[in-house]
Amino acid sequence: MQPTTLILHSDFQIGAVDPRVFGGFLEHLGRAVYEGVYDPSSQHADPDGQRTDVMAALRRLRMTAMRYPGGNFASGYHWLDGVGPRARRPTVRELAWNSIEPNRFGTDEFIRLCRAMDWTPMLTVNLGTGTPEEARNWVEYCNCPAGSQYADLRVANGHAEPFGVKLWCLGNEMDGPWQLGHGPADQYAIRSQQAAKMMKDADRSIELVACGSCGIGMATYMEWDRQVLDYLGDFADYVSLHRYVGNRNDDTPDYLAITNSLDRQIEEMDAACRFIQAKRRSKRRAYLCFDEWNVWYRARGGDGAGVFAPHLLEEVYNLEDALVVAGFFNSFIRHADVVKIANLAQIVNVIAPVLTSGDDLLVQSIFYPFEMYTQRRNGVALRVALRGPSYEGKTNGVVSNVDASAILDADRLHVFATNRSLTDAAPLEVAIADRAITGVESAELLTGPDAKAANTWEQPDLVRSRRFDGIRPADGRATALLPPLSVVAMTLRVQ
Ligand code: AHR
């Protein structure tokens, strides 16, 4: 393959990479909470019932903003059911996933987990079957000092100090007809504005995420966002985007070219935010919160058959999926000026980087790109000028063979590069025009036997990252040969 050159310049900055782009999402769905993060019967459980093996694996991902409790679950969830003495918490029929929800894990347990994991809690209020007042009361429970009804309830439950939850989502996917309490954009706009006002009245310091279009294929795509953002005005600190992708046509080159479509989705939502800002002649604008994203197309069935902790959405990930996850991160970094929060959906068992089976744990292929990027997330995203070969995906259009992004952190340059070719190694040259690359601090390579290779309980390390010694600094530049279907993450020293 012809060489690819990445040309950077430290003055060509996109914006600081927000650490919250490395967030996650934990929903009461399938075995995500029960048998996932919380399982008092496990030999790995700590005294609070939290699974220490799952926590140890997830700790490697250094996740930041953690969204909870849903997802679709949130639209039927009454937070009061999940606080107080466990023996008094109701067991309910959960409507979004047709499961049994015993409420053994709720707000207090989630906050305890966030503290243990150094996660920033991000709560989704129920704007499906719930009321704006119920949402406001949850803010009081979490954030207000003792001296009023719900804050005192928190104190009575053993938490004298407020939890200080800063990030709140105004419902989930409210544009989707599958959502409990779905309605047209104007109805959601009114309800979310009412909730937003009352929530901010309870705590002025919180930040709110409005429900944007949950997919680019929605009939109301962009029109929903226009109406909601216009009506919410300054109450919307962020607008949400969701995206689940898959290789439905079994066309790997086209699947790996999905980055074009991710870039476009971000730019379209950014355009909606700028349009509303201009229309309102406002100094403020909503930023983007990509609060659900991942590969998800095989394990689609969502019927829990009315049981507790059913096996749902237990997607098995392969090498090509891991390359697509790297593509999401490249796209977020390339749009660091507007994408401020992003949450991998989800974290354990349900469309997740980690699976459990009894007391065993398996790390899936998509775990590795997250780990490789999150270690190198500090700094300012740089524009990447890329010269090299390209190809045309059947549905996603023309892309360069090598997908890339870069972050400058003082005298360290982080470069991420994915070789999308199934057959050919890609020679890569990295240059930063106004500086000299003097050495390699660290580098990892993620690859595997073939596009469909996946880790299994029998072969748990088939697809994983390894230390990469193939980067050569010379004449102020760095060169490497990327194997077919691989991701390289490198930290270079620059002068
Ligand atoms: O993450 C799984 C589900 O996908 C979420 O509950 C929902 O918001 C989305 O449709």
Coordinates of C-alpha atoms and ligand atoms in Angstrom, one line a residue:
M1 CA 0.0 0.0 0.0
Q2 CA 1.2 3.6 -0.7
P3 CA 2.3 5.4 2.5
T4 CA 0.0 7.6 4.5
T5 CA 1.4 10.9 5.9
L6 CA -0.3 12.6 8.9
I7 CA 0.7 16.2 9.0
L8 CA 0.0 18.2 12.2
H9 CA 0.8 21.6 13.5
S10 CA 0.6 22.6 17.1
D11 CA -1.2 25.8 16.3
F12 CA -4.0 24.0 14.3
Q13 CA -6.0 23.2 17.4
I14 CA -9.6 22.0 17.4
G15 CA -10.2 22.2 21.2
A16 CA -9.4 20.6 24.5
V17 CA -10.5 17.0 24.7
D18 CA -13.2 16.9 27.4
P19 CA -12.4 13.9 29.7
R20 CA -16.2 13.2 29.9
V21 CA -16.0 11.9 26.3
F22 CA -14.7 8.7 28.0
G23 CA -17.9 8.0 29.8
G24 CA -20.0 4.9 30.2
F25 CA -23.6 3.9 30.7
L26 CA -25.2 1.5 33.2
E27 CA -28.9 0.6 32.7
H28 CA -31.2 -1.6 34.7
L29 CA -31.4 -3.9 31.7
G30 CA -30.7 -7.7 31.5
R31 CA -27.6 -8.5 33.6
A32 CA -26.0 -5.1 33.6
V33 CA -26.8 -4.2 37.2
Y34 CA -27.7 -7.6 38.7
E35 CA -24.9 -10.1 37.9
G36 CA -22.9 -7.2 36.4
V37 CA -21.8 -4.5 38.8
Y38 CA -23.9 -5.8 41.8
D39 CA -24.1 -9.4 42.8
P40 CA -24.0 -10.1 46.6
S41 CA -23.9 -13.9 45.9
S42 CA -20.7 -13.7 43.9
Q43 CA -17.4 -14.8 45.5
H44 CA -16.1 -11.5 44.1
A45 CA -18.6 -9.3 46.0
D46 CA -17.4 -6.7 48.5
P47 CA -19.4 -6.1 51.7
D48 CA -21.7 -3.8 49.6
G49 CA -22.5 -6.5 47.0
Q50 CA -20.4 -4.8 44.3
R51 CA -18.4 -7.1 42.1
T52 CA -14.8 -6.3 42.6
D53 CA -13.7 -8.3 39.5
V54 CA -15.9 -6.2 37.3
M55 CA -14.8 -3.0 39.0
A56 CA -11.1 -4.0 38.5
A57 CA -11.6 -4.6 34.8
L58 CA -13.6 -1.4 34.3
R59 CA -11.1 0.6 36.3
R60 CA -8.6 0.1 33.5
L61 CA -10.9 2.1 31.3
R62 CA -10.8 5.2 33.6
M63 CA -14.4 6.0 32.7
T64 CA -15.6 9.5 33.6
A65 CA -19.3 10.4 33.2
M66 CA -21.5 7.4 34.1
R67 CA -25.1 7.6 32.9
Y68 CA -27.7 5.8 35.0
P69 CA -30.4 4.2 35.3
G70 CA -31.4 4.2 31.6
G71 CA -32.0 4.2 28.7
N72 CA -35.5 3.0 28.1
F73 CA -35.7 1.8 31.7
A74 CA -35.6 5.4 32.9
S75 CA -38.9 6.3 31.3
G76 CA -40.8 4.0 33.7
Y77 CA -38.5 4.3 36.7
H78 CA -39.7 5.9 40.0
W79 CA -36.5 6.8 41.9
L80 CA -38.2 6.6 45.2
D81 CA -38.7 2.8 44.7
G82 CA -34.9 2.5 44.8
V83 CA -34.0 4.2 48.0
G84 CA -34.4 3.4 51.7
P85 CA -34.2 0.0 53.5
R86 CA -34.0 -2.8 50.9
A87 CA -36.7 -4.8 52.6
R88 CA -39.2 -2.0 52.0
R89 CA -38.3 -1.4 48.4
P90 CA -41.0 -2.7 46.0
T91 CA -40.5 -5.4 43.4
V92 CA -42.1 -4.1 40.2
R93 CA -42.7 -5.2 36.6
E94 CA -40.3 -3.3 34.4
L95 CA -42.0 -2.3 31.2
A96 CA -39.3 -1.3 28.9
W97 CA -37.5 -4.7 28.8
N98 CA -40.3 -6.8 30.3
S99 CA -38.3 -7.9 33.3
I100 CA -38.7 -8.0 37.1
E101 CA -37.0 -5.2 38.9
P102 CA -36.5 -5.7 42.7
N103 CA -34.9 -2.3 43.3
R104 CA -32.1 -3.7 45.4
F105 CA -29.7 -1.3 43.6
G106 CA -30.8 2.3 43.4
T107 CA -29.5 5.9 43.7
D108 CA -27.5 5.4 46.9
E109 CA -25.8 2.2 45.6
F110 CA -25.0 3.9 42.3
I111 CA -23.4 6.8 44.0
R112 CA -21.4 4.5 46.2
L113 CA -20.2 2.7 43.1
C114 CA -19.3 6.0 41.4
R115 CA -17.2 7.0 44.3
A116 CA -15.4 3.7 44.4
M117 CA -14.7 4.0 40.7
D118 CA -14.1 7.7 40.5
W119 CA -17.0 8.1 38.0
T120 CA -19.0 11.3 37.6
P121 CA -22.7 10.4 38.1
M122 CA -25.1 11.4 35.3
L123 CA -28.7 10.7 36.1
T124 CA -31.6 10.3 33.6
V125 CA -34.9 11.5 34.9
N126 CA -38.2 9.9 34.0
L127 CA -40.1 12.1 31.6
G128 CA -42.0 9.1 30.2
T129 CA -44.4 8.1 33.1
G130 CA -42.9 10.5 35.6
T131 CA -43.6 14.1 36.3
P132 CA -41.4 17.2 36.3
E133 CA -42.0 17.4 40.0
E134 CA -40.7 13.9 40.6
A135 CA -37.6 14.9 38.6
R136 CA -37.1 18.0 40.7
N137 CA -37.5 16.0 43.9
W138 CA -34.7 13.6 42.8
V139 CA -32.4 16.7 42.4
E140 CA -33.4 17.7 46.0
Y141 CA -32.7 14.2 47.3
C142 CA -29.2 14.2 45.6
N143 CA -28.0 17.7 45.9
C144 CA -29.7 19.8 48.6
P145 CA -28.4 20.2 52.2
A146 CA -30.5 18.7 55.0
G147 CA -33.6 20.7 56.0
S148 CA -36.3 19.8 53.5
Q149 CA -38.3 16.6 52.8
Y150 CA -36.2 14.8 50.2
A151 CA -32.8 16.0 51.4
D152 CA -33.8 14.7 54.8
L153 CA -34.8 11.4 53.3
R154 CA -31.2 11.1 52.0
V155 CA -29.9 11.9 55.4
A156 CA -32.2 9.3 57.0
N157 CA -30.8 6.8 54.5
G158 CA -27.4 7.4 55.9
H159 CA -26.0 10.2 53.7
A160 CA -25.6 13.4 55.6
E161 CA -23.7 15.2 52.8
P162 CA -25.3 15.9 49.4
F163 CA -24.2 13.7 46.5
G164 CA -23.6 16.7 44.2
V165 CA -24.9 15.2 41.0
K166 CA -24.0 17.7 38.3
L167 CA -25.2 16.1 35.1
W168 CA -28.9 15.3 34.5
C169 CA -30.6 14.0 31.3
L170 CA -34.1 15.2 30.6
G171 CA -35.5 11.8 29.7
N172 CA -34.3 9.3 27.2
E173 CA -35.0 8.9 23.5
M174 CA -38.3 10.7 23.8
D175 CA -38.6 10.9 20.0
G176 CA -38.9 7.1 19.8
P177 CA -42.4 5.6 19.6
W178 CA -41.0 2.6 21.6
Q179 CA -40.4 5.0 24.5
L180 CA -42.8 4.9 27.5
G181 CA -44.5 8.3 27.4
H182 CA -43.3 9.2 23.9
G183 CA -45.1 12.1 22.2
P184 CA -44.5 14.7 19.5
A185 CA -41.6 17.2 19.8
D186 CA -43.7 20.1 21.1
Q187 CA -45.1 18.0 24.0
Y188 CA -41.6 16.8 25.0
A189 CA -40.4 20.4 24.7
I190 CA -43.0 21.6 27.1
R191 CA -42.6 18.8 29.6
S192 CA -38.8 19.0 29.6
Q193 CA -38.9 22.8 30.0
Q194 CA -41.1 22.4 33.0
A195 CA -38.8 19.8 34.5
A196 CA -35.7 21.8 33.7
K197 CA -36.9 24.9 35.4
M198 CA -37.9 23.0 38.6
M199 CA -34.7 21.0 38.6
K200 CA -32.5 24.1 38.2
D201 CA -34.7 25.9 40.9
A202 CA -33.7 23.0 43.2
D203 CA -30.0 23.4 42.3
R204 CA -28.7 26.1 40.0
S205 CA -25.4 24.4 39.5
I206 CA -26.6 21.4 37.6
E207 CA -26.2 20.9 33.8
L208 CA -29.0 19.5 31.7
V209 CA -29.0 17.3 28.6
A210 CA -32.0 17.6 26.4
C211 CA -33.2 14.6 24.3
G212 CA -32.1 15.1 20.8
S213 CA -32.9 12.8 17.9
C214 CA -32.0 9.3 18.9
G215 CA -30.9 8.2 15.4
I216 CA -30.2 9.6 12.0
G217 CA -33.0 7.4 10.5
M218 CA -35.8 9.0 12.7
A219 CA -38.6 10.6 10.6
T220 CA -38.3 13.7 12.8
Y221 CA -34.5 13.9 12.6
M222 CA -33.3 17.5 13.0
E223 CA -36.9 18.9 13.1
W224 CA -37.3 17.4 16.6
D225 CA -34.0 19.0 17.6
R226 CA -34.9 22.3 16.2
Q227 CA -38.2 22.5 18.1
V228 CA -36.8 21.1 21.4
L229 CA -33.7 23.3 21.4
D230 CA -35.7 26.4 20.5
Y231 CA -38.3 25.9 23.2
L232 CA -35.8 24.9 25.9
G233 CA -33.5 27.8 25.1
D234 CA -30.8 28.3 27.8
F235 CA -32.1 25.3 29.8
A236 CA -30.4 22.9 27.4
D237 CA -26.7 22.8 28.2
Y238 CA -26.3 19.8 26.0
V239 CA -28.3 17.9 23.4
S240 CA -28.1 14.2 23.2
L241 CA -27.1 12.0 20.2
H242 CA -27.4 8.3 20.0
R243 CA -25.8 5.9 17.5
Y244 CA -25.6 2.1 17.3
V245 CA -23.9 0.7 14.2
G246 CA -23.4 -2.8 12.7
N247 CA -22.0 -4.7 9.8
R248 CA -25.5 -5.8 8.6
N249 CA -24.4 -6.4 5.0
D250 CA -21.3 -8.3 6.0
D251 CA -19.2 -5.7 4.1
T252 CA -16.2 -5.0 6.3
P253 CA -14.7 -2.1 4.1
D254 CA -18.0 -0.3 4.1
Y255 CA -18.6 -1.0 7.8
L256 CA -15.2 0.5 8.6
A257 CA -16.0 3.6 6.5
I258 CA -18.9 4.4 9.0
T259 CA -16.6 7.2 10.4
N260 CA -17.9 9.4 7.5
S261 CA -21.4 8.9 8.8
L262 CA -20.4 9.6 12.4
D263 CA -18.6 12.8 11.4
R264 CA -21.7 13.9 9.5
Q265 CA -24.1 13.1 12.4
I266 CA -22.0 15.2 14.7
E267 CA -21.7 18.1 12.2
E268 CA -25.5 18.0 11.6
M269 CA -26.3 18.2 15.3
D270 CA -23.8 20.9 15.7
A271 CA -25.4 22.8 12.9
A272 CA -28.8 22.5 14.7
C273 CA -27.3 24.0 17.8
R274 CA -25.6 26.8 15.9
F275 CA -28.9 27.5 14.1
I276 CA -30.8 27.9 17.3
Q277 CA -28.1 30.0 18.8
A278 CA -28.2 32.4 15.9
K279 CA -32.0 32.4 15.8
R280 CA -32.2 33.3 19.5
R281 CA -29.3 35.8 19.1
S282 CA -27.8 34.2 22.2
K283 CA -24.3 34.1 23.5
R284 CA -24.9 30.5 24.7
R285 CA -25.3 27.4 22.7
A286 CA -26.0 23.7 23.5
Y287 CA -23.0 21.3 23.1
L288 CA -23.2 17.7 22.1
C289 CA -23.6 14.8 24.5
F290 CA -23.2 11.5 22.6
D291 CA -24.8 9.7 25.6
E292 CA -25.3 6.3 23.9
W293 CA -23.0 4.9 21.3
N294 CA -21.6 1.5 20.3
V295 CA -21.8 -1.4 17.9
W296 CA -25.1 -3.2 18.4
Y297 CA -26.9 -5.3 15.7
R298 CA -26.7 -9.0 16.5
A299 CA -28.3 -9.4 20.0
R300 CA -31.3 -7.1 19.3
G301 CA -34.2 -8.9 21.1
G302 CA -35.4 -6.8 24.1
D303 CA -38.0 -9.1 25.7
G304 CA -37.0 -10.2 29.2
A305 CA -39.9 -12.7 29.3
G306 CA -41.0 -11.2 32.7
V307 CA -38.0 -12.6 34.7
F308 CA -35.3 -11.1 36.9
A309 CA -31.9 -10.3 35.3
P310 CA -32.6 -12.0 31.9
H311 CA -29.9 -12.5 29.3
L312 CA -30.5 -9.6 27.0
L313 CA -28.4 -7.7 24.4
E314 CA -25.3 -9.8 25.2
E315 CA -23.5 -8.9 22.0
V316 CA -20.2 -10.7 21.3
Y317 CA -17.7 -8.4 19.8
N318 CA -15.0 -9.1 17.2
L319 CA -12.0 -7.4 15.7
E320 CA -13.8 -5.3 13.1
D321 CA -16.2 -4.0 15.9
A322 CA -13.1 -2.9 17.9
L323 CA -11.9 -1.0 14.9
V324 CA -15.3 0.7 14.6
V325 CA -15.1 1.7 18.3
A326 CA -11.7 3.3 17.6
G327 CA -13.5 5.1 14.7
F328 CA -16.0 6.6 17.2
F329 CA -13.2 7.9 19.3
N330 CA -11.4 9.4 16.3
S331 CA -14.6 11.2 15.3
F332 CA -15.1 12.5 18.9
I333 CA -11.5 13.8 19.0
R334 CA -11.8 15.4 15.6
H335 CA -14.9 17.2 17.0
A336 CA -13.5 18.1 20.4
D337 CA -14.8 21.6 20.1
V338 CA -18.4 20.5 20.2
V339 CA -18.6 16.9 21.6
K340 CA -18.2 17.4 25.4
I341 CA -19.7 14.1 26.7
A342 CA -20.0 10.6 25.3
N343 CA -21.1 7.4 27.0
L344 CA -20.2 4.0 25.7
A345 CA -23.4 1.9 25.9
Q346 CA -23.0 0.0 28.0
I347 CA -20.4 -1.3 30.5
V348 CA -21.0 -4.9 31.6
N349 CA -23.0 -7.8 30.1
V350 CA -25.4 -5.6 28.0
I351 CA -23.6 -4.5 24.7
A352 CA -20.5 -4.2 26.8
P353 CA -16.7 -4.5 26.9
V354 CA -16.9 -6.9 29.8
L355 CA -19.0 -10.1 30.2
T356 CA -19.6 -12.2 33.3
S357 CA -20.7 -15.8 33.6
G358 CA -21.1 -16.9 37.2
D359 CA -17.9 -15.8 38.8
D360 CA -15.9 -15.6 35.6
L361 CA -15.2 -12.5 33.6
L362 CA -14.3 -12.1 29.9
V363 CA -12.8 -9.0 28.3
Q364 CA -14.2 -8.4 24.8
S365 CA -12.4 -6.9 21.8
I366 CA -14.0 -3.4 22.2
F367 CA -12.4 -3.1 25.6
Y368 CA -9.0 -2.5 24.1
P369 CA -9.5 0.6 21.9
F370 CA -11.2 2.2 24.9
E371 CA -8.2 1.4 27.1
M372 CA -5.7 2.6 24.5
Y373 CA -7.4 5.9 23.9
T374 CA -8.4 6.7 27.5
Q375 CA -4.7 6.5 28.6
R376 CA -3.9 9.3 26.1
R377 CA -6.9 11.6 26.5
N378 CA -5.3 14.7 28.1
G379 CA -4.6 17.6 25.8
V380 CA -5.8 19.5 22.8
A381 CA -7.1 17.8 19.7
L382 CA -5.2 18.8 16.6
R383 CA -6.4 19.0 13.0
V384 CA -5.1 16.0 11.0
A385 CA -4.1 16.7 7.4
L386 CA -3.9 13.2 5.8
R387 CA -2.2 12.4 2.5
G388 CA -2.5 8.7 1.4
P389 CA -4.6 6.1 -0.3
S390 CA -8.4 5.9 0.0
Y391 CA -11.3 3.7 -1.0
E392 CA -15.0 4.0 -1.5
G393 CA -17.4 2.2 0.9
K394 CA -20.6 1.1 -0.8
T395 CA -22.9 3.1 1.5
N396 CA -20.5 5.3 3.5
G397 CA -18.5 6.9 0.7
V398 CA -14.8 7.6 0.3
V399 CA -12.5 7.3 3.2
S400 CA -8.7 7.2 3.6
N401 CA -7.3 3.7 4.3
V402 CA -5.9 5.0 7.5
D403 CA -8.4 6.7 10.0
A404 CA -6.6 9.0 12.5
S405 CA -6.8 11.6 15.2
A406 CA -4.2 13.4 17.4
I407 CA -4.0 15.1 20.8
L408 CA -1.2 17.4 21.8
D409 CA -0.3 17.5 25.5
A410 CA 2.6 19.9 25.9
D411 CA 5.7 17.9 24.9
R412 CA 3.8 14.7 24.3
L413 CA 1.9 13.9 21.1
H414 CA -0.8 11.2 21.1
V415 CA -1.6 9.7 17.7
F416 CA -4.2 7.2 16.9
A417 CA -4.3 5.4 13.6
T418 CA -6.5 2.6 12.2
N419 CA -5.5 0.6 9.1
R420 CA -8.9 -0.3 7.5
S421 CA -7.4 -2.6 4.9
L422 CA -8.2 -6.3 5.3
T423 CA -5.1 -7.4 3.3
D424 CA -2.4 -4.8 3.2
A425 CA -0.1 -3.3 5.8
A426 CA -0.1 0.5 5.8
P427 CA 3.1 2.5 6.0
L428 CA 2.5 5.5 8.1
E429 CA 4.5 8.7 8.6
V430 CA 3.7 11.2 11.4
A431 CA 5.0 14.8 11.2
I432 CA 4.2 17.9 13.3
A433 CA 5.3 20.8 11.1
D434 CA 6.5 23.2 13.8
R435 CA 8.1 20.7 16.1
A436 CA 10.4 17.7 16.0
I437 CA 9.4 14.2 17.1
T438 CA 12.3 13.0 19.2
G439 CA 11.2 9.7 20.6
V440 CA 8.5 7.2 21.5
E441 CA 7.1 7.1 25.1
S442 CA 4.7 4.2 24.6
A443 CA 2.7 2.5 21.9
E444 CA 0.2 -0.3 21.7
L445 CA -1.2 -2.3 18.8
L446 CA -4.6 -3.9 18.6
T447 CA -5.1 -6.6 16.0
G448 CA -6.3 -10.2 15.7
P449 CA -6.3 -13.2 13.3
D450 CA -9.1 -11.9 11.1
A451 CA -12.0 -9.4 11.0
K452 CA -14.4 -11.9 12.7
A453 CA -12.1 -13.1 15.4
A454 CA -13.7 -12.6 18.9
N455 CA -12.6 -13.5 22.4
T456 CA -14.4 -16.5 23.9
W457 CA -14.4 -18.2 27.2
E458 CA -12.1 -20.8 25.6
Q459 CA -9.8 -18.3 23.9
P460 CA -10.1 -15.1 25.9
D461 CA -7.0 -13.4 24.4
L462 CA -7.5 -13.8 20.7
V463 CA -8.1 -10.1 20.2
R464 CA -6.2 -7.8 22.5
S465 CA -3.8 -5.0 22.5
R466 CA 0.0 -5.5 22.9
R467 CA 3.0 -3.3 23.3
F468 CA 4.1 -2.1 19.9
D469 CA 7.8 -1.6 19.2
G470 CA 7.4 -0.8 15.5
I471 CA 7.6 3.0 15.6
R472 CA 10.8 4.6 14.3
P473 CA 11.6 8.2 15.1
A474 CA 14.0 9.8 12.6
D475 CA 14.6 13.3 11.2
G476 CA 11.9 14.8 13.4
R477 CA 9.3 12.4 12.1
A478 CA 8.0 9.0 13.1
T479 CA 7.2 6.1 10.9
A480 CA 5.5 2.7 11.4
L481 CA 4.0 -0.1 9.5
L482 CA 0.4 -0.8 10.5
P483 CA -0.7 -4.4 10.0
P484 CA -3.9 -5.0 8.2
L485 CA -7.0 -4.5 10.3
S486 CA -5.2 -2.9 13.3
V487 CA -5.3 0.1 15.6
V488 CA -2.2 1.8 16.9
A489 CA -2.1 4.2 19.7
M490 CA 1.2 6.0 20.3
T491 CA 2.6 8.7 22.6
L492 CA 5.5 10.5 21.0
R493 CA 7.9 13.0 22.6
V494 CA 8.1 16.3 20.7
Q495 CA 10.5 19.2 21.0
Ligands
AHR1 O1 -28.6 0.8 25.4 C1 -29.8 0.0 25.1 C2 -31.0 0.9 24.7 O2 -30.8 1.5 23.5 C3 -31.3 2.0 25.6 O3 -32.1 1.6 26.7 C4 -32.1 2.9 24.8 O4 -32.0 4.3 25.1 C5 -31.5 2.7 23.4 O5 -32.5 2.5 22.4

